[in-house]
Amino acid sequence: MSNKILQKILIIEDDPGILNYLKTTVSAAGYDTITATDGNLALHMITSHCPDCILLDLGLPDMDGSDIITSVRKWTLTPIIVISARNSDEDKAAALDSGADDYITKPFSSIELLARIRTALRHSLTASGNKEIGIDGCYHVGELEIDYKKLRVCVRGEDVHLTPNEFRIVALLGKHPGRVLTYKSMLRELWGPSAPMDNKILRVHMASIRRKIEDDPTNPRYIFTEVGVGYRIAENTQETDD
Ligand code: CA
């Protein structure tokens, strides 16, 4: 038996079948799991058990999952992954905007679920240090390099000549690898709270960015569209110790 302290995952889900599946999957991957089947119990467990990560179903019997996010975010940055049966993009975007870290739509594979959990846990460990950006001031993924000192993006060592706005978009995504940034949060971050909430401007810039950085812009490797929700930049999953 290992002496390592297990990371604790709180699963909030009222459907017994899905709860059982989640609990089995997460436990088998070596995490300690605790569960709650309604919102009030969930809030109690978050304060009393301090989980390392929360899996949250949005449709709970006594409250809406988004109320849990809002409430939890008043006092902790514990990563929250929304498990959504809702197909509405507005619901996903609202969950992310209210402070969820990620979402996953039912049905999903256990591989996908565990990958999202690992990403969420890694970010919670590095959130303050922004370890994603190396001491050279660059974020690397595959053959893409975002240089935060020289304010340029290179592919295979060649400057791809982004416009200033294009650079700002890529630079913002590069600070949150593997995470969905909603259109709304990006527009607000890039052009301020009074910016018009028009996703079209992002889509136009993104089309141009993809022509410059992707070998096949219709099948991107680096920046993915989460349809109706936002964008996600690929995560550098290589373990580097140097
Ligand atoms: Ca439910």
PDB file of C-alpha atoms and ligand atoms in Angstrom:
ATOM      1  CA  MET A   1       0.000   0.000   0.000  1.00  0.00           C
ATOM      2  CA  SER A   2       1.243   3.428  -0.929  1.00  0.00           C
ATOM      3  CA  ASN A   3       1.820   6.113   1.668  1.00  0.00           C
ATOM      4  CA  LYS A   4       0.902   8.783  -0.827  1.00  0.00           C
ATOM      5  CA  ILE A   5      -2.057  10.861   0.247  1.00  0.00           C
ATOM      6  CA  LEU A   6      -4.810  10.282  -2.278  1.00  0.00           C
ATOM      7  CA  GLN A   7      -6.319  13.247  -3.994  1.00  0.00           C
ATOM      8  CA  LYS A   8      -9.947  13.568  -3.059  1.00  0.00           C
ATOM      9  CA  ILE A   9     -12.636  13.954  -5.695  1.00  0.00           C
ATOM     10  CA  LEU A  10     -16.164  15.003  -4.752  1.00  0.00           C
ATOM     11  CA  ILE A  11     -18.803  13.701  -7.155  1.00  0.00           C
ATOM     12  CA  ILE A  12     -22.116  15.569  -7.095  1.00  0.00           C
ATOM     13  CA  GLU A  13     -24.721  13.629  -9.053  1.00  0.00           C
ATOM     14  CA  ASP A  14     -28.294  12.561  -8.310  1.00  0.00           C
ATOM     15  CA  ASP A  15     -28.646   9.829 -10.955  1.00  0.00           C
ATOM     16  CA  PRO A  16     -27.645   6.575  -9.172  1.00  0.00           C
ATOM     17  CA  GLY A  17     -26.436   4.891 -12.376  1.00  0.00           C
ATOM     18  CA  ILE A  18     -24.200   7.769 -13.441  1.00  0.00           C
ATOM     19  CA  LEU A  19     -22.996   8.311  -9.884  1.00  0.00           C
ATOM     20  CA  ASN A  20     -21.992   4.672  -9.653  1.00  0.00           C
ATOM     21  CA  TYR A  21     -20.182   4.837 -12.999  1.00  0.00           C
ATOM     22  CA  LEU A  22     -18.318   7.999 -11.992  1.00  0.00           C
ATOM     23  CA  LYS A  23     -17.395   6.653  -8.577  1.00  0.00           C
ATOM     24  CA  THR A  24     -16.111   3.374 -10.034  1.00  0.00           C
ATOM     25  CA  THR A  25     -14.107   5.092 -12.769  1.00  0.00           C
ATOM     26  CA  VAL A  26     -12.557   7.713 -10.510  1.00  0.00           C
ATOM     27  CA  SER A  27     -11.755   5.249  -7.695  1.00  0.00           C
ATOM     28  CA  ALA A  28     -10.172   2.787 -10.134  1.00  0.00           C
ATOM     29  CA  ALA A  29      -7.831   5.563 -11.281  1.00  0.00           C
ATOM     30  CA  GLY A  30      -6.485   5.858  -7.728  1.00  0.00           C
ATOM     31  CA  TYR A  31      -8.396   8.812  -6.335  1.00  0.00           C
ATOM     32  CA  ASP A  32     -10.259   8.968  -3.073  1.00  0.00           C
ATOM     33  CA  THR A  33     -13.930   9.609  -3.878  1.00  0.00           C
ATOM     34  CA  ILE A  34     -16.717  11.151  -1.858  1.00  0.00           C
ATOM     35  CA  THR A  35     -20.235  11.683  -3.170  1.00  0.00           C
ATOM     36  CA  ALA A  36     -23.272  13.888  -2.735  1.00  0.00           C
ATOM     37  CA  THR A  37     -26.672  13.422  -4.361  1.00  0.00           C
ATOM     38  CA  ASP A  38     -28.076  16.897  -3.781  1.00  0.00           C
ATOM     39  CA  GLY A  39     -26.862  20.468  -3.580  1.00  0.00           C
ATOM     40  CA  ASN A  40     -27.182  21.044   0.149  1.00  0.00           C
ATOM     41  CA  LEU A  41     -25.262  17.912   0.999  1.00  0.00           C
ATOM     42  CA  ALA A  42     -22.666  18.889  -1.627  1.00  0.00           C
ATOM     43  CA  LEU A  43     -22.068  22.314  -0.079  1.00  0.00           C
ATOM     44  CA  HIS A  44     -21.735  20.710   3.333  1.00  0.00           C
ATOM     45  CA  MET A  45     -19.211  18.182   2.003  1.00  0.00           C
ATOM     46  CA  ILE A  46     -17.147  20.848   0.249  1.00  0.00           C
ATOM     47  CA  THR A  47     -16.694  22.776   3.488  1.00  0.00           C
ATOM     48  CA  SER A  48     -16.132  19.726   5.684  1.00  0.00           C
ATOM     49  CA  HIS A  49     -13.973  17.564   3.358  1.00  0.00           C
ATOM     50  CA  CYS A  50     -12.073  20.137   1.256  1.00  0.00           C
ATOM     51  CA  PRO A  51     -11.959  18.049  -1.944  1.00  0.00           C
ATOM     52  CA  ASP A  52      -9.136  18.571  -4.466  1.00  0.00           C
ATOM     53  CA  CYS A  53     -11.551  18.529  -7.389  1.00  0.00           C
ATOM     54  CA  ILE A  54     -15.329  18.604  -7.825  1.00  0.00           C
ATOM     55  CA  LEU A  55     -17.364  16.824 -10.515  1.00  0.00           C
ATOM     56  CA  LEU A  56     -20.712  18.567 -10.724  1.00  0.00           C
ATOM     57  CA  ASP A  57     -23.966  17.588 -12.376  1.00  0.00           C
ATOM     58  CA  LEU A  58     -25.933  20.730 -13.228  1.00  0.00           C
ATOM     59  CA  GLY A  59     -29.404  19.226 -12.762  1.00  0.00           C
ATOM     60  CA  LEU A  60     -29.801  18.484  -9.049  1.00  0.00           C
ATOM     61  CA  PRO A  61     -33.077  17.890  -7.182  1.00  0.00           C
ATOM     62  CA  ASP A  62     -32.825  20.769  -4.706  1.00  0.00           C
ATOM     63  CA  MET A  63     -30.860  23.423  -6.588  1.00  0.00           C
ATOM     64  CA  ASP A  64     -29.245  24.235  -9.868  1.00  0.00           C
ATOM     65  CA  GLY A  65     -25.603  23.205 -10.172  1.00  0.00           C
ATOM     66  CA  SER A  66     -24.704  26.708 -11.310  1.00  0.00           C
ATOM     67  CA  ASP A  67     -25.788  28.009  -7.880  1.00  0.00           C
ATOM     68  CA  ILE A  68     -23.237  25.659  -6.339  1.00  0.00           C
ATOM     69  CA  ILE A  69     -20.505  27.066  -8.583  1.00  0.00           C
ATOM     70  CA  THR A  70     -21.376  30.639  -7.653  1.00  0.00           C
ATOM     71  CA  SER A  71     -21.493  29.777  -3.981  1.00  0.00           C
ATOM     72  CA  VAL A  72     -18.253  27.761  -3.939  1.00  0.00           C
ATOM     73  CA  ARG A  73     -16.352  30.427  -5.894  1.00  0.00           C
ATOM     74  CA  LYS A  74     -16.957  32.935  -3.108  1.00  0.00           C
ATOM     75  CA  TRP A  75     -14.433  31.123  -0.960  1.00  0.00           C
ATOM     76  CA  THR A  76     -12.379  28.559  -2.879  1.00  0.00           C
ATOM     77  CA  LEU A  77     -10.666  27.961  -6.226  1.00  0.00           C
ATOM     78  CA  THR A  78     -11.080  24.175  -6.003  1.00  0.00           C
ATOM     79  CA  PRO A  79     -11.406  23.027  -9.621  1.00  0.00           C
ATOM     80  CA  ILE A  80     -14.968  22.282 -10.721  1.00  0.00           C
ATOM     81  CA  ILE A  81     -15.693  20.124 -13.748  1.00  0.00           C
ATOM     82  CA  VAL A  82     -19.297  20.311 -14.852  1.00  0.00           C
ATOM     83  CA  ILE A  83     -20.819  17.039 -16.006  1.00  0.00           C
ATOM     84  CA  SER A  84     -23.600  18.196 -18.245  1.00  0.00           C
ATOM     85  CA  ALA A  85     -26.481  16.352 -19.834  1.00  0.00           C
ATOM     86  CA  ARG A  86     -27.577  19.659 -21.267  1.00  0.00           C
ATOM     87  CA  ASN A  87     -26.732  20.231 -24.847  1.00  0.00           C
ATOM     88  CA  SER A  88     -27.324  23.932 -24.713  1.00  0.00           C
ATOM     89  CA  ASP A  89     -24.197  25.930 -25.438  1.00  0.00           C
ATOM     90  CA  GLU A  90     -25.604  28.727 -23.287  1.00  0.00           C
ATOM     91  CA  ASP A  91     -25.677  26.388 -20.276  1.00  0.00           C
ATOM     92  CA  LYS A  92     -22.063  25.367 -20.815  1.00  0.00           C
ATOM     93  CA  ALA A  93     -20.909  28.932 -21.324  1.00  0.00           C
ATOM     94  CA  ALA A  94     -22.864  30.090 -18.252  1.00  0.00           C
ATOM     95  CA  ALA A  95     -21.260  27.366 -16.125  1.00  0.00           C
ATOM     96  CA  LEU A  96     -17.758  28.348 -17.276  1.00  0.00           C
ATOM     97  CA  ASP A  97     -18.472  32.042 -16.865  1.00  0.00           C
ATOM     98  CA  SER A  98     -19.762  31.520 -13.330  1.00  0.00           C
ATOM     99  CA  GLY A  99     -16.459  29.887 -12.383  1.00  0.00           C
ATOM    100  CA  ALA A 100     -16.404  26.246 -13.477  1.00  0.00           C
ATOM    101  CA  ASP A 101     -13.013  25.151 -14.825  1.00  0.00           C
ATOM    102  CA  ASP A 102     -14.225  22.758 -17.466  1.00  0.00           C
ATOM    103  CA  TYR A 103     -17.253  20.843 -18.640  1.00  0.00           C
ATOM    104  CA  ILE A 104     -17.836  17.440 -20.102  1.00  0.00           C
ATOM    105  CA  THR A 105     -21.015  16.426 -21.888  1.00  0.00           C
ATOM    106  CA  LYS A 106     -22.804  13.117 -21.310  1.00  0.00           C
ATOM    107  CA  PRO A 107     -22.130  10.580 -22.668  1.00  0.00           C
ATOM    108  CA  PHE A 108     -18.346  10.637 -22.246  1.00  0.00           C
ATOM    109  CA  SER A 109     -15.599   8.059 -22.026  1.00  0.00           C
ATOM    110  CA  SER A 110     -13.729   7.279 -18.827  1.00  0.00           C
ATOM    111  CA  ILE A 111     -10.484   8.173 -20.622  1.00  0.00           C
ATOM    112  CA  GLU A 112     -11.793  11.637 -21.415  1.00  0.00           C
ATOM    113  CA  LEU A 113     -13.118  12.127 -17.897  1.00  0.00           C
ATOM    114  CA  LEU A 114      -9.819  11.143 -16.258  1.00  0.00           C
ATOM    115  CA  ALA A 115      -7.834  13.363 -18.635  1.00  0.00           C
ATOM    116  CA  ARG A 116     -10.014  16.336 -17.655  1.00  0.00           C
ATOM    117  CA  ILE A 117      -9.537  15.551 -13.963  1.00  0.00           C
ATOM    118  CA  ARG A 118      -5.742  15.392 -14.343  1.00  0.00           C
ATOM    119  CA  THR A 119      -5.744  18.714 -16.200  1.00  0.00           C
ATOM    120  CA  ALA A 120      -7.919  20.358 -13.552  1.00  0.00           C
ATOM    121  CA  LEU A 121      -5.740  19.075 -10.708  1.00  0.00           C
ATOM    122  CA  ARG A 122      -2.542  20.160 -12.454  1.00  0.00           C
ATOM    123  CA  HIS A 123      -3.912  23.650 -12.975  1.00  0.00           C
ATOM    124  CA  SER A 124      -4.957  23.965  -9.393  1.00  0.00           C
ATOM    125  CA  LEU A 125      -1.381  23.129  -8.377  1.00  0.00           C
ATOM    126  CA  THR A 126       0.169  25.602 -10.792  1.00  0.00           C
ATOM    127  CA  ALA A 127      -2.460  28.329 -10.874  1.00  0.00           C
ATOM    128  CA  SER A 128      -0.370  30.779  -8.899  1.00  0.00           C
ATOM    129  CA  GLY A 129       2.956  30.095 -10.585  1.00  0.00           C
ATOM    130  CA  ASN A 130       1.765  29.868 -14.194  1.00  0.00           C
ATOM    131  CA  LYS A 131       4.216  27.023 -14.704  1.00  0.00           C
ATOM    132  CA  GLU A 132       2.914  26.515 -18.228  1.00  0.00           C
ATOM    133  CA  ILE A 133       5.071  29.392 -19.389  1.00  0.00           C
ATOM    134  CA  GLY A 134       8.724  28.424 -19.122  1.00  0.00           C
ATOM    135  CA  ILE A 135      11.632  30.496 -17.843  1.00  0.00           C
ATOM    136  CA  ASP A 136      12.340  31.420 -21.462  1.00  0.00           C
ATOM    137  CA  GLY A 137       8.985  33.256 -21.418  1.00  0.00           C
ATOM    138  CA  CYS A 138       7.477  30.879 -23.959  1.00  0.00           C
ATOM    139  CA  TYR A 139       4.618  28.440 -24.096  1.00  0.00           C
ATOM    140  CA  HIS A 140       5.394  25.451 -26.273  1.00  0.00           C
ATOM    141  CA  VAL A 141       3.035  22.860 -27.614  1.00  0.00           C
ATOM    142  CA  GLY A 142       4.000  20.612 -30.518  1.00  0.00           C
ATOM    143  CA  GLU A 143       5.808  22.824 -33.012  1.00  0.00           C
ATOM    144  CA  LEU A 144       4.027  25.965 -31.855  1.00  0.00           C
ATOM    145  CA  GLU A 145       5.780  28.505 -29.660  1.00  0.00           C
ATOM    146  CA  ILE A 146       4.163  31.550 -28.082  1.00  0.00           C
ATOM    147  CA  ASP A 147       6.897  33.981 -27.061  1.00  0.00           C
ATOM    148  CA  TYR A 148       5.594  36.300 -24.347  1.00  0.00           C
ATOM    149  CA  LYS A 149       8.764  38.399 -24.297  1.00  0.00           C
ATOM    150  CA  LYS A 150       9.143  38.995 -28.019  1.00  0.00           C
ATOM    151  CA  LEU A 151       5.349  39.043 -28.493  1.00  0.00           C
ATOM    152  CA  ARG A 152       5.363  36.675 -31.412  1.00  0.00           C
ATOM    153  CA  VAL A 153       4.229  33.194 -32.346  1.00  0.00           C
ATOM    154  CA  CYS A 154       6.464  30.763 -34.212  1.00  0.00           C
ATOM    155  CA  VAL A 155       5.777  27.451 -35.898  1.00  0.00           C
ATOM    156  CA  ARG A 156       8.846  25.275 -36.454  1.00  0.00           C
ATOM    157  CA  GLY A 157      10.960  28.262 -35.462  1.00  0.00           C
ATOM    158  CA  GLU A 158       9.456  30.601 -38.067  1.00  0.00           C
ATOM    159  CA  ASP A 159       7.589  33.759 -37.037  1.00  0.00           C
ATOM    160  CA  VAL A 160       4.031  33.413 -38.412  1.00  0.00           C
ATOM    161  CA  HIS A 161       3.459  37.204 -38.309  1.00  0.00           C
ATOM    162  CA  LEU A 162       0.248  37.508 -36.321  1.00  0.00           C
ATOM    163  CA  THR A 163      -1.400  40.914 -36.124  1.00  0.00           C
ATOM    164  CA  PRO A 164      -1.402  42.487 -32.636  1.00  0.00           C
ATOM    165  CA  ASN A 165      -5.009  41.391 -32.012  1.00  0.00           C
ATOM    166  CA  GLU A 166      -4.323  37.889 -33.265  1.00  0.00           C
ATOM    167  CA  PHE A 167      -1.330  37.693 -30.948  1.00  0.00           C
ATOM    168  CA  ARG A 168      -3.424  38.805 -27.981  1.00  0.00           C
ATOM    169  CA  ILE A 169      -5.962  36.067 -28.655  1.00  0.00           C
ATOM    170  CA  VAL A 170      -3.340  33.329 -28.933  1.00  0.00           C
ATOM    171  CA  ALA A 171      -1.434  34.698 -25.931  1.00  0.00           C
ATOM    172  CA  LEU A 172      -4.588  34.624 -23.810  1.00  0.00           C
ATOM    173  CA  LEU A 173      -5.377  31.020 -24.756  1.00  0.00           C
ATOM    174  CA  GLY A 174      -1.734  30.037 -24.150  1.00  0.00           C
ATOM    175  CA  LYS A 175      -2.038  31.141 -20.537  1.00  0.00           C
ATOM    176  CA  HIS A 176      -4.783  28.558 -19.976  1.00  0.00           C
ATOM    177  CA  PRO A 177      -3.708  25.428 -21.862  1.00  0.00           C
ATOM    178  CA  GLY A 178      -6.268  22.659 -22.099  1.00  0.00           C
ATOM    179  CA  ARG A 179      -9.051  24.855 -20.769  1.00  0.00           C
ATOM    180  CA  VAL A 180     -12.075  26.207 -22.561  1.00  0.00           C
ATOM    181  CA  LEU A 181     -12.227  29.980 -22.564  1.00  0.00           C
ATOM    182  CA  THR A 182     -15.721  31.215 -23.376  1.00  0.00           C
ATOM    183  CA  TYR A 183     -16.282  33.831 -26.058  1.00  0.00           C
ATOM    184  CA  LYS A 184     -17.639  36.153 -23.410  1.00  0.00           C
ATOM    185  CA  SER A 185     -14.655  35.789 -21.083  1.00  0.00           C
ATOM    186  CA  MET A 186     -12.244  36.289 -23.993  1.00  0.00           C
ATOM    187  CA  LEU A 187     -13.988  39.389 -25.309  1.00  0.00           C
ATOM    188  CA  ARG A 188     -14.089  40.842 -21.815  1.00  0.00           C
ATOM    189  CA  GLU A 189     -10.432  40.043 -21.177  1.00  0.00           C
ATOM    190  CA  LEU A 190      -9.216  41.347 -24.530  1.00  0.00           C
ATOM    191  CA  TRP A 191     -11.385  44.382 -25.097  1.00  0.00           C
ATOM    192  CA  GLY A 192     -12.731  45.241 -21.656  1.00  0.00           C
ATOM    193  CA  PRO A 193     -16.101  44.875 -19.906  1.00  0.00           C
ATOM    194  CA  SER A 194     -17.856  47.347 -22.210  1.00  0.00           C
ATOM    195  CA  ALA A 195     -16.767  45.535 -25.384  1.00  0.00           C
ATOM    196  CA  PRO A 196     -19.641  44.422 -27.586  1.00  0.00           C
ATOM    197  CA  MET A 197     -20.349  40.730 -26.942  1.00  0.00           C
ATOM    198  CA  ASP A 198     -19.964  39.802 -30.585  1.00  0.00           C
ATOM    199  CA  ASN A 199     -18.417  36.398 -31.215  1.00  0.00           C
ATOM    200  CA  LYS A 200     -18.022  37.179 -34.889  1.00  0.00           C
ATOM    201  CA  ILE A 201     -14.898  39.248 -34.276  1.00  0.00           C
ATOM    202  CA  LEU A 202     -13.265  36.254 -32.579  1.00  0.00           C
ATOM    203  CA  ARG A 203     -14.277  33.913 -35.394  1.00  0.00           C
ATOM    204  CA  VAL A 204     -12.803  36.224 -38.030  1.00  0.00           C
ATOM    205  CA  HIS A 205      -9.522  36.543 -36.135  1.00  0.00           C
ATOM    206  CA  MET A 206      -9.441  32.803 -35.446  1.00  0.00           C
ATOM    207  CA  ALA A 207      -9.848  31.958 -39.132  1.00  0.00           C
ATOM    208  CA  SER A 208      -6.825  34.118 -39.914  1.00  0.00           C
ATOM    209  CA  ILE A 209      -4.813  32.725 -36.975  1.00  0.00           C
ATOM    210  CA  ARG A 210      -5.493  29.178 -38.133  1.00  0.00           C
ATOM    211  CA  ARG A 211      -4.344  29.919 -41.664  1.00  0.00           C
ATOM    212  CA  LYS A 212      -1.044  31.077 -40.147  1.00  0.00           C
ATOM    213  CA  ILE A 213      -0.403  28.439 -37.482  1.00  0.00           C
ATOM    214  CA  GLU A 214      -2.194  25.265 -38.572  1.00  0.00           C
ATOM    215  CA  ASP A 215      -1.013  22.943 -41.343  1.00  0.00           C
ATOM    216  CA  ASP A 216      -4.672  22.136 -41.998  1.00  0.00           C
ATOM    217  CA  PRO A 217      -6.924  24.991 -40.746  1.00  0.00           C
ATOM    218  CA  THR A 218     -10.030  22.818 -41.126  1.00  0.00           C
ATOM    219  CA  ASN A 219      -8.541  20.166 -38.859  1.00  0.00           C
ATOM    220  CA  PRO A 220      -6.664  22.166 -36.220  1.00  0.00           C
ATOM    221  CA  ARG A 221      -3.969  20.706 -33.970  1.00  0.00           C
ATOM    222  CA  TYR A 222      -3.397  23.713 -31.767  1.00  0.00           C
ATOM    223  CA  ILE A 223      -6.554  25.717 -31.176  1.00  0.00           C
ATOM    224  CA  PHE A 224      -9.855  23.881 -30.960  1.00  0.00           C
ATOM    225  CA  THR A 225     -13.342  25.322 -31.261  1.00  0.00           C
ATOM    226  CA  GLU A 226     -15.804  24.296 -28.572  1.00  0.00           C
ATOM    227  CA  VAL A 227     -18.832  24.923 -30.740  1.00  0.00           C
ATOM    228  CA  GLY A 228     -21.058  27.670 -29.405  1.00  0.00           C
ATOM    229  CA  VAL A 229     -18.935  28.009 -26.265  1.00  0.00           C
ATOM    230  CA  GLY A 230     -15.402  29.181 -26.960  1.00  0.00           C
ATOM    231  CA  TYR A 231     -11.853  28.040 -27.711  1.00  0.00           C
ATOM    232  CA  ARG A 232      -9.293  25.745 -26.152  1.00  0.00           C
ATOM    233  CA  ILE A 233      -5.579  25.638 -26.906  1.00  0.00           C
ATOM    234  CA  ALA A 234      -3.836  22.267 -26.921  1.00  0.00           C
ATOM    235  CA  GLU A 235      -2.030  21.361 -23.758  1.00  0.00           C
ATOM    236  CA  ASN A 236       1.641  20.497 -23.643  1.00  0.00           C
ATOM    237  CA  THR A 237       1.443  17.109 -21.945  1.00  0.00           C
ATOM    238  CA  GLN A 238       5.148  16.351 -22.140  1.00  0.00           C
ATOM    239  CA  GLU A 239       6.719  15.980 -18.730  1.00  0.00           C
ATOM    240  CA  THR A 240       9.739  18.250 -18.608  1.00  0.00           C
ATOM    241  CA  ASP A 241      12.045  18.391 -15.632  1.00  0.00           C
ATOM    242  CA  ASP A 242      14.744  20.608 -17.101  1.00  0.00           C
TER     243      ASP A 242
HETATM  244 CA    CA B   1     -29.126  15.174 -12.604  1.00  0.00          CA
END
